[in-house]
PDB file of N, CA and C in Angstrom:
ATOM      1  N   MET A  27      23.509   4.794 -13.829  1.00 83.00           N
ATOM      2  CA  MET A  27      22.099   4.765 -13.615  1.00 83.00           C
ATOM      3  C   MET A  27      21.770   4.969 -12.122  1.00 83.00           C
ATOM      4  N   GLN A  28      20.695   5.653 -11.846  1.00 90.00           N
ATOM      5  CA  GLN A  28      20.264   5.912 -10.496  1.00 90.00           C
ATOM      6  C   GLN A  28      19.200   4.920 -10.102  1.00 90.00           C
ATOM      7  N   ILE A  29      19.376   4.396  -8.846  1.00 94.00           N
ATOM      8  CA  ILE A  29      18.368   3.496  -8.198  1.00 94.00           C
ATOM      9  C   ILE A  29      17.306   4.409  -7.554  1.00 94.00           C
ATOM     10  N   THR A  30      16.087   4.141  -7.713  1.00 95.00           N
ATOM     11  CA  THR A  30      14.987   4.885  -7.065  1.00 95.00           C
ATOM     12  C   THR A  30      13.917   3.895  -6.474  1.00 95.00           C
ATOM     13  N   LYS A  31      13.003   4.348  -5.816  1.00 96.00           N
ATOM     14  CA  LYS A  31      11.877   3.473  -5.338  1.00 96.00           C
ATOM     15  C   LYS A  31      10.679   3.447  -6.158  1.00 96.00           C
ATOM     16  N   GLN A  32      10.095   2.336  -6.367  1.00 98.00           N
ATOM     17  CA  GLN A  32       8.910   2.113  -7.078  1.00 98.00           C
ATOM     18  C   GLN A  32       7.805   1.653  -6.083  1.00 98.00           C
ATOM     19  N   LEU A  33       6.646   2.232  -6.174  1.00 98.00           N
ATOM     20  CA  LEU A  33       5.561   1.728  -5.351  1.00 98.00           C
ATOM     21  C   LEU A  33       4.585   0.890  -6.192  1.00 98.00           C
ATOM     22  N   ALA A  34       4.203  -0.262  -5.702  1.00 97.00           N
ATOM     23  CA  ALA A  34       3.161  -1.092  -6.356  1.00 97.00           C
ATOM     24  C   ALA A  34       1.974  -1.150  -5.509  1.00 97.00           C
ATOM     25  N   LEU A  35       0.817  -0.635  -6.021  1.00 96.00           N
ATOM     26  CA  LEU A  35      -0.382  -0.536  -5.356  1.00 96.00           C
ATOM     27  C   LEU A  35      -1.350  -1.624  -5.885  1.00 96.00           C
ATOM     28  N   PHE A  36      -2.004  -2.269  -4.921  1.00 96.00           N
ATOM     29  CA  PHE A  36      -3.042  -3.335  -5.269  1.00 96.00           C
ATOM     30  C   PHE A  36      -4.407  -2.756  -5.046  1.00 96.00           C
ATOM     31  N   LEU A  37      -5.129  -2.545  -6.206  1.00 95.00           N
ATOM     32  CA  LEU A  37      -6.435  -1.852  -6.109  1.00 95.00           C
ATOM     33  C   LEU A  37      -7.559  -2.720  -6.689  1.00 95.00           C
ATOM     34  N   GLU A  38      -8.783  -2.355  -6.384  1.00 94.00           N
ATOM     35  CA  GLU A  38      -9.887  -2.958  -7.042  1.00 94.00           C
ATOM     36  C   GLU A  38      -9.973  -2.415  -8.414  1.00 94.00           C
ATOM     37  N   ASN A  39     -10.387  -3.274  -9.404  1.00 94.00           N
ATOM     38  CA  ASN A  39     -10.431  -2.739 -10.747  1.00 94.00           C
ATOM     39  C   ASN A  39     -11.930  -2.342 -11.037  1.00 94.00           C
ATOM     40  N   ARG A  40     -12.049  -1.015 -10.687  1.00 93.00           N
ATOM     41  CA  ARG A  40     -13.396  -0.351 -10.819  1.00 93.00           C
ATOM     42  C   ARG A  40     -13.161   1.096 -11.137  1.00 93.00           C
ATOM     43  N   PRO A  41     -14.195   1.716 -11.798  1.00 95.00           N
ATOM     44  CA  PRO A  41     -14.109   3.084 -12.140  1.00 95.00           C
ATOM     45  C   PRO A  41     -13.719   4.009 -10.954  1.00 95.00           C
ATOM     46  N   GLY A  42     -12.856   5.018 -11.157  1.00 95.00           N
ATOM     47  CA  GLY A  42     -12.555   5.976 -10.113  1.00 95.00           C
ATOM     48  C   GLY A  42     -11.356   5.722  -9.276  1.00 95.00           C
ATOM     49  N   MET A  43     -10.869   4.507  -9.306  1.00 93.00           N
ATOM     50  CA  MET A  43      -9.738   4.204  -8.441  1.00 93.00           C
ATOM     51  C   MET A  43      -8.388   4.870  -8.774  1.00 93.00           C
ATOM     52  N   LEU A  44      -8.098   5.016 -10.009  1.00 93.00           N
ATOM     53  CA  LEU A  44      -6.913   5.866 -10.416  1.00 93.00           C
ATOM     54  C   LEU A  44      -7.113   7.293 -10.020  1.00 93.00           C
ATOM     55  N   ALA A  45      -8.355   7.794 -10.196  1.00 96.00           N
ATOM     56  CA  ALA A  45      -8.621   9.168  -9.782  1.00 96.00           C
ATOM     57  C   ALA A  45      -8.406   9.358  -8.263  1.00 96.00           C
ATOM     58  N   ARG A  46      -8.801   8.392  -7.502  1.00 94.00           N
ATOM     59  CA  ARG A  46      -8.582   8.515  -6.006  1.00 94.00           C
ATOM     60  C   ARG A  46      -7.116   8.577  -5.702  1.00 94.00           C
ATOM     61  N   VAL A  47      -6.369   7.721  -6.359  1.00 95.00           N
ATOM     62  CA  VAL A  47      -4.961   7.649  -6.112  1.00 95.00           C
ATOM     63  C   VAL A  47      -4.284   9.051  -6.486  1.00 95.00           C
ATOM     64  N   CYS A  48      -4.646   9.536  -7.684  1.00 96.00           N
ATOM     65  CA  CYS A  48      -4.152  10.892  -8.042  1.00 96.00           C
ATOM     66  C   CYS A  48      -4.559  11.950  -7.134  1.00 96.00           C
ATOM     67  N   ASP A  49      -5.797  11.876  -6.672  1.00 96.00           N
ATOM     68  CA  ASP A  49      -6.238  12.946  -5.746  1.00 96.00           C
ATOM     69  C   ASP A  49      -5.405  12.973  -4.401  1.00 96.00           C
ATOM     70  N   ALA A  50      -5.218  11.758  -3.901  1.00 96.00           N
ATOM     71  CA  ALA A  50      -4.503  11.601  -2.645  1.00 96.00           C
ATOM     72  C   ALA A  50      -3.014  12.093  -2.784  1.00 96.00           C
ATOM     73  N   LEU A  51      -2.421  11.765  -3.970  1.00 97.00           N
ATOM     74  CA  LEU A  51      -1.054  12.322  -4.224  1.00 97.00           C
ATOM     75  C   LEU A  51      -1.076  13.810  -4.360  1.00 97.00           C
ATOM     76  N   SER A  52      -2.054  14.317  -5.012  1.00 97.00           N
ATOM     77  CA  SER A  52      -2.128  15.720  -5.371  1.00 97.00           C
ATOM     78  C   SER A  52      -2.340  16.493  -4.004  1.00 97.00           C
ATOM     79  N   ALA A  53      -3.165  16.011  -3.123  1.00 97.00           N
ATOM     80  CA  ALA A  53      -3.335  16.644  -1.841  1.00 97.00           C
ATOM     81  C   ALA A  53      -2.137  16.769  -0.955  1.00 97.00           C
ATOM     82  N   ALA A  54      -1.241  15.664  -1.147  1.00 97.00           N
ATOM     83  CA  ALA A  54       0.007  15.594  -0.524  1.00 97.00           C
ATOM     84  C   ALA A  54       1.145  16.333  -1.177  1.00 97.00           C
ATOM     85  N   LYS A  55       0.800  16.907  -2.318  1.00 98.00           N
ATOM     86  CA  LYS A  55       1.860  17.601  -3.177  1.00 98.00           C
ATOM     87  C   LYS A  55       2.967  16.686  -3.557  1.00 98.00           C
ATOM     88  N   ILE A  56       2.537  15.451  -4.044  1.00 98.00           N
ATOM     89  CA  ILE A  56       3.462  14.453  -4.540  1.00 98.00           C
ATOM     90  C   ILE A  56       3.282  14.305  -6.071  1.00 98.00           C
ATOM     91  N   ASN A  57       4.299  14.440  -6.834  1.00 98.00           N
ATOM     92  CA  ASN A  57       4.291  14.282  -8.276  1.00 98.00           C
ATOM     93  C   ASN A  57       4.521  12.854  -8.794  1.00 98.00           C
ATOM     94  N   ILE A  58       3.830  12.463  -9.774  1.00 98.00           N
ATOM     95  CA  ILE A  58       4.014  11.152 -10.400  1.00 98.00           C
ATOM     96  C   ILE A  58       5.049  11.312 -11.538  1.00 98.00           C
ATOM     97  N   TYR A  59       6.152  10.548 -11.526  1.00 97.00           N
ATOM     98  CA  TYR A  59       7.145  10.675 -12.575  1.00 97.00           C
ATOM     99  C   TYR A  59       7.048   9.484 -13.610  1.00 97.00           C
ATOM    100  N   ALA A  60       6.442   8.384 -13.188  1.00 97.00           N
ATOM    101  CA  ALA A  60       6.239   7.228 -14.062  1.00 97.00           C
ATOM    102  C   ALA A  60       5.135   6.408 -13.549  1.00 97.00           C
ATOM    103  N   VAL A  61       4.285   5.795 -14.409  1.00 97.00           N
ATOM    104  CA  VAL A  61       3.209   4.874 -13.990  1.00 97.00           C
ATOM    105  C   VAL A  61       3.031   3.764 -14.987  1.00 97.00           C
ATOM    106  N   SER A  62       2.635   2.601 -14.489  1.00 97.00           N
ATOM    107  CA  SER A  62       2.300   1.502 -15.378  1.00 97.00           C
ATOM    108  C   SER A  62       1.230   0.682 -14.644  1.00 97.00           C
ATOM    109  N   SER A  63       0.464  -0.042 -15.394  1.00 95.00           N
ATOM    110  CA  SER A  63      -0.522  -0.859 -14.680  1.00 95.00           C
ATOM    111  C   SER A  63      -0.669  -2.171 -15.423  1.00 95.00           C
ATOM    112  N   SER A  64      -1.267  -3.102 -14.698  1.00 95.00           N
ATOM    113  CA  SER A  64      -1.602  -4.402 -15.218  1.00 95.00           C
ATOM    114  C   SER A  64      -2.837  -4.831 -14.584  1.00 95.00           C
ATOM    115  N   ASP A  65      -3.877  -5.405 -15.158  1.00 89.00           N
ATOM    116  CA  ASP A  65      -5.105  -5.722 -14.567  1.00 89.00           C
ATOM    117  C   ASP A  65      -5.644  -7.053 -14.809  1.00 89.00           C
ATOM    118  N   THR A  66      -6.513  -7.447 -13.929  1.00 89.00           N
ATOM    119  CA  THR A  66      -7.383  -8.665 -14.121  1.00 89.00           C
ATOM    120  C   THR A  66      -8.770  -8.154 -13.941  1.00 89.00           C
ATOM    121  N   VAL A  67      -9.634  -9.136 -13.974  1.00 89.00           N
ATOM    122  CA  VAL A  67     -11.065  -8.814 -13.880  1.00 89.00           C
ATOM    123  C   VAL A  67     -11.390  -8.066 -12.565  1.00 89.00           C
ATOM    124  N   ASP A  68     -10.871  -8.424 -11.470  1.00 94.00           N
ATOM    125  CA  ASP A  68     -11.136  -7.896 -10.220  1.00 94.00           C
ATOM    126  C   ASP A  68     -10.164  -6.918  -9.620  1.00 94.00           C
ATOM    127  N   HIS A  69      -8.830  -7.007  -9.953  1.00 95.00           N
ATOM    128  CA  HIS A  69      -7.888  -6.208  -9.329  1.00 95.00           C
ATOM    129  C   HIS A  69      -6.883  -5.612 -10.416  1.00 95.00           C
ATOM    130  N   ILE A  70      -6.199  -4.506  -9.967  1.00 95.00           N
ATOM    131  CA  ILE A  70      -5.198  -3.937 -10.789  1.00 95.00           C
ATOM    132  C   ILE A  70      -3.914  -3.694  -9.945  1.00 95.00           C
ATOM    133  N   VAL A  71      -2.749  -3.890 -10.518  1.00 97.00           N
ATOM    134  CA  VAL A  71      -1.557  -3.533  -9.907  1.00 97.00           C
ATOM    135  C   VAL A  71      -0.968  -2.277 -10.587  1.00 97.00           C
ATOM    136  N   LEU A  72      -0.939  -1.198  -9.859  1.00 96.00           N
ATOM    137  CA  LEU A  72      -0.579   0.121 -10.401  1.00 96.00           C
ATOM    138  C   LEU A  72       0.929   0.368  -9.813  1.00 96.00           C
ATOM    139  N   ARG A  73       1.869   0.364 -10.715  1.00 97.00           N
ATOM    140  CA  ARG A  73       3.257   0.691 -10.320  1.00 97.00           C
ATOM    141  C   ARG A  73       3.595   2.096 -10.612  1.00 97.00           C
ATOM    142  N   MET A  74       4.249   2.828  -9.734  1.00 98.00           N
ATOM    143  CA  MET A  74       4.609   4.145  -9.971  1.00 98.00           C
ATOM    144  C   MET A  74       5.885   4.621  -9.261  1.00 98.00           C
ATOM    145  N   VAL A  75       6.501   5.611  -9.880  1.00 98.00           N
ATOM    146  CA  VAL A  75       7.619   6.312  -9.342  1.00 98.00           C
ATOM    147  C   VAL A  75       7.195   7.763  -9.025  1.00 98.00           C
ATOM    148  N   VAL A  76       7.334   8.147  -7.847  1.00 98.00           N
ATOM    149  CA  VAL A  76       6.883   9.470  -7.444  1.00 98.00           C
ATOM    150  C   VAL A  76       8.024  10.335  -6.845  1.00 98.00           C
ATOM    151  N   SER A  77       7.602  11.595  -6.652  1.00 97.00           N
ATOM    152  CA  SER A  77       8.698  12.558  -6.129  1.00 97.00           C
ATOM    153  C   SER A  77       9.065  12.297  -4.671  1.00 97.00           C
ATOM    154  N   ASP A  78       8.222  11.813  -3.859  1.00 97.00           N
ATOM    155  CA  ASP A  78       8.447  11.546  -2.452  1.00 97.00           C
ATOM    156  C   ASP A  78       7.839  10.221  -2.059  1.00 97.00           C
ATOM    157  N   PRO A  79       8.636   9.060  -2.285  1.00 97.00           N
ATOM    158  CA  PRO A  79       8.137   7.720  -2.074  1.00 97.00           C
ATOM    159  C   PRO A  79       7.723   7.481  -0.640  1.00 97.00           C
ATOM    160  N   ARG A  80       8.522   7.977   0.280  1.00 96.00           N
ATOM    161  CA  ARG A  80       8.178   7.729   1.720  1.00 96.00           C
ATOM    162  C   ARG A  80       6.886   8.448   2.121  1.00 96.00           C
ATOM    163  N   LYS A  81       6.718   9.669   1.689  1.00 98.00           N
ATOM    164  CA  LYS A  81       5.462  10.288   2.017  1.00 98.00           C
ATOM    165  C   LYS A  81       4.219   9.596   1.295  1.00 98.00           C
ATOM    166  N   ALA A  82       4.438   9.180   0.125  1.00 98.00           N
ATOM    167  CA  ALA A  82       3.434   8.504  -0.676  1.00 98.00           C
ATOM    168  C   ALA A  82       3.061   7.205  -0.004  1.00 98.00           C
ATOM    169  N   LEU A  83       4.076   6.412   0.408  1.00 96.00           N
ATOM    170  CA  LEU A  83       3.791   5.218   1.087  1.00 96.00           C
ATOM    171  C   LEU A  83       2.967   5.446   2.386  1.00 96.00           C
ATOM    172  N   PHE A  84       3.268   6.483   3.192  1.00 95.00           N
ATOM    173  CA  PHE A  84       2.413   6.769   4.280  1.00 95.00           C
ATOM    174  C   PHE A  84       1.011   7.154   3.908  1.00 95.00           C
ATOM    175  N   VAL A  85       0.856   7.947   2.859  1.00 96.00           N
ATOM    176  CA  VAL A  85      -0.505   8.399   2.371  1.00 96.00           C
ATOM    177  C   VAL A  85      -1.316   7.142   1.938  1.00 96.00           C
ATOM    178  N   PHE A  86      -0.727   6.235   1.183  1.00 95.00           N
ATOM    179  CA  PHE A  86      -1.466   5.049   0.794  1.00 95.00           C
ATOM    180  C   PHE A  86      -1.843   4.120   1.948  1.00 95.00           C
ATOM    181  N   GLU A  87      -0.832   3.936   2.878  1.00 92.00           N
ATOM    182  CA  GLU A  87      -1.185   3.119   3.959  1.00 92.00           C
ATOM    183  C   GLU A  87      -2.294   3.727   4.858  1.00 92.00           C
ATOM    184  N   GLU A  88      -2.236   5.069   4.988  1.00 92.00           N
ATOM    185  CA  GLU A  88      -3.179   5.740   5.732  1.00 92.00           C
ATOM    186  C   GLU A  88      -4.594   5.547   5.188  1.00 92.00           C
ATOM    187  N   HIS A  89      -4.696   5.397   3.849  1.00 90.00           N
ATOM    188  CA  HIS A  89      -6.019   5.104   3.147  1.00 90.00           C
ATOM    189  C   HIS A  89      -6.362   3.667   3.120  1.00 90.00           C
ATOM    190  N   GLY A  90      -5.529   2.822   3.754  1.00 92.00           N
ATOM    191  CA  GLY A  90      -5.740   1.371   3.746  1.00 92.00           C
ATOM    192  C   GLY A  90      -5.503   0.659   2.428  1.00 92.00           C
ATOM    193  N   THR A  91      -4.612   1.230   1.602  1.00 92.00           N
ATOM    194  CA  THR A  91      -4.193   0.642   0.375  1.00 92.00           C
ATOM    195  C   THR A  91      -2.976  -0.288   0.549  1.00 92.00           C
ATOM    196  N   LEU A  92      -3.118  -1.475  -0.015  1.00 94.00           N
ATOM    197  CA  LEU A  92      -1.998  -2.390   0.102  1.00 94.00           C
ATOM    198  C   LEU A  92      -0.901  -1.878  -0.850  1.00 94.00           C
ATOM    199  N   VAL A  93       0.287  -1.629  -0.407  1.00 96.00           N
ATOM    200  CA  VAL A  93       1.382  -1.104  -1.207  1.00 96.00           C
ATOM    201  C   VAL A  93       2.701  -1.758  -0.917  1.00 96.00           C
ATOM    202  N   VAL A  94       3.485  -1.968  -1.943  1.00 96.00           N
ATOM    203  CA  VAL A  94       4.816  -2.610  -1.740  1.00 96.00           C
ATOM    204  C   VAL A  94       5.822  -1.685  -2.415  1.00 96.00           C
ATOM    205  N   GLU A  95       6.983  -1.582  -1.719  1.00 96.00           N
ATOM    206  CA  GLU A  95       8.059  -0.700  -2.153  1.00 96.00           C
ATOM    207  C   GLU A  95       9.157  -1.523  -2.657  1.00 96.00           C
ATOM    208  N   ASP A  96       9.715  -1.158  -3.810  1.00 96.00           N
ATOM    209  CA  ASP A  96      10.843  -1.888  -4.498  1.00 96.00           C
ATOM    210  C   ASP A  96      11.843  -0.922  -5.011  1.00 96.00           C
ATOM    211  N   ASP A  97      13.120  -1.344  -5.188  1.00 95.00           N
ATOM    212  CA  ASP A  97      14.148  -0.579  -5.845  1.00 95.00           C
ATOM    213  C   ASP A  97      14.027  -0.848  -7.335  1.00 95.00           C
ATOM    214  N   VAL A  98      14.226   0.238  -8.122  1.00 95.00           N
ATOM    215  CA  VAL A  98      14.245   0.108  -9.642  1.00 95.00           C
ATOM    216  C   VAL A  98      15.318   0.964 -10.168  1.00 95.00           C
ATOM    217  N   LEU A  99      15.772   0.723 -11.381  1.00 88.00           N
ATOM    218  CA  LEU A  99      16.713   1.633 -12.072  1.00 88.00           C
ATOM    219  C   LEU A  99      15.989   2.730 -12.754  1.00 88.00           C
TER     220      LEU A  99
END
């Protein structure tokens, strides 16, 4: 099995947030390989595996998004 990086984003739970994430990744030419989410009334944790995790981390931090990077199988 190969170890890769997973990004966990902490977002407001409101309409359009997933679209903004996808638009930012698309503009940076980063593909999403896997995605999962869990939500509460106010916030959502969006976990994803992307084609270029370092670049994606920079893009999210540039937009002021709280993001955590972890190793996954």
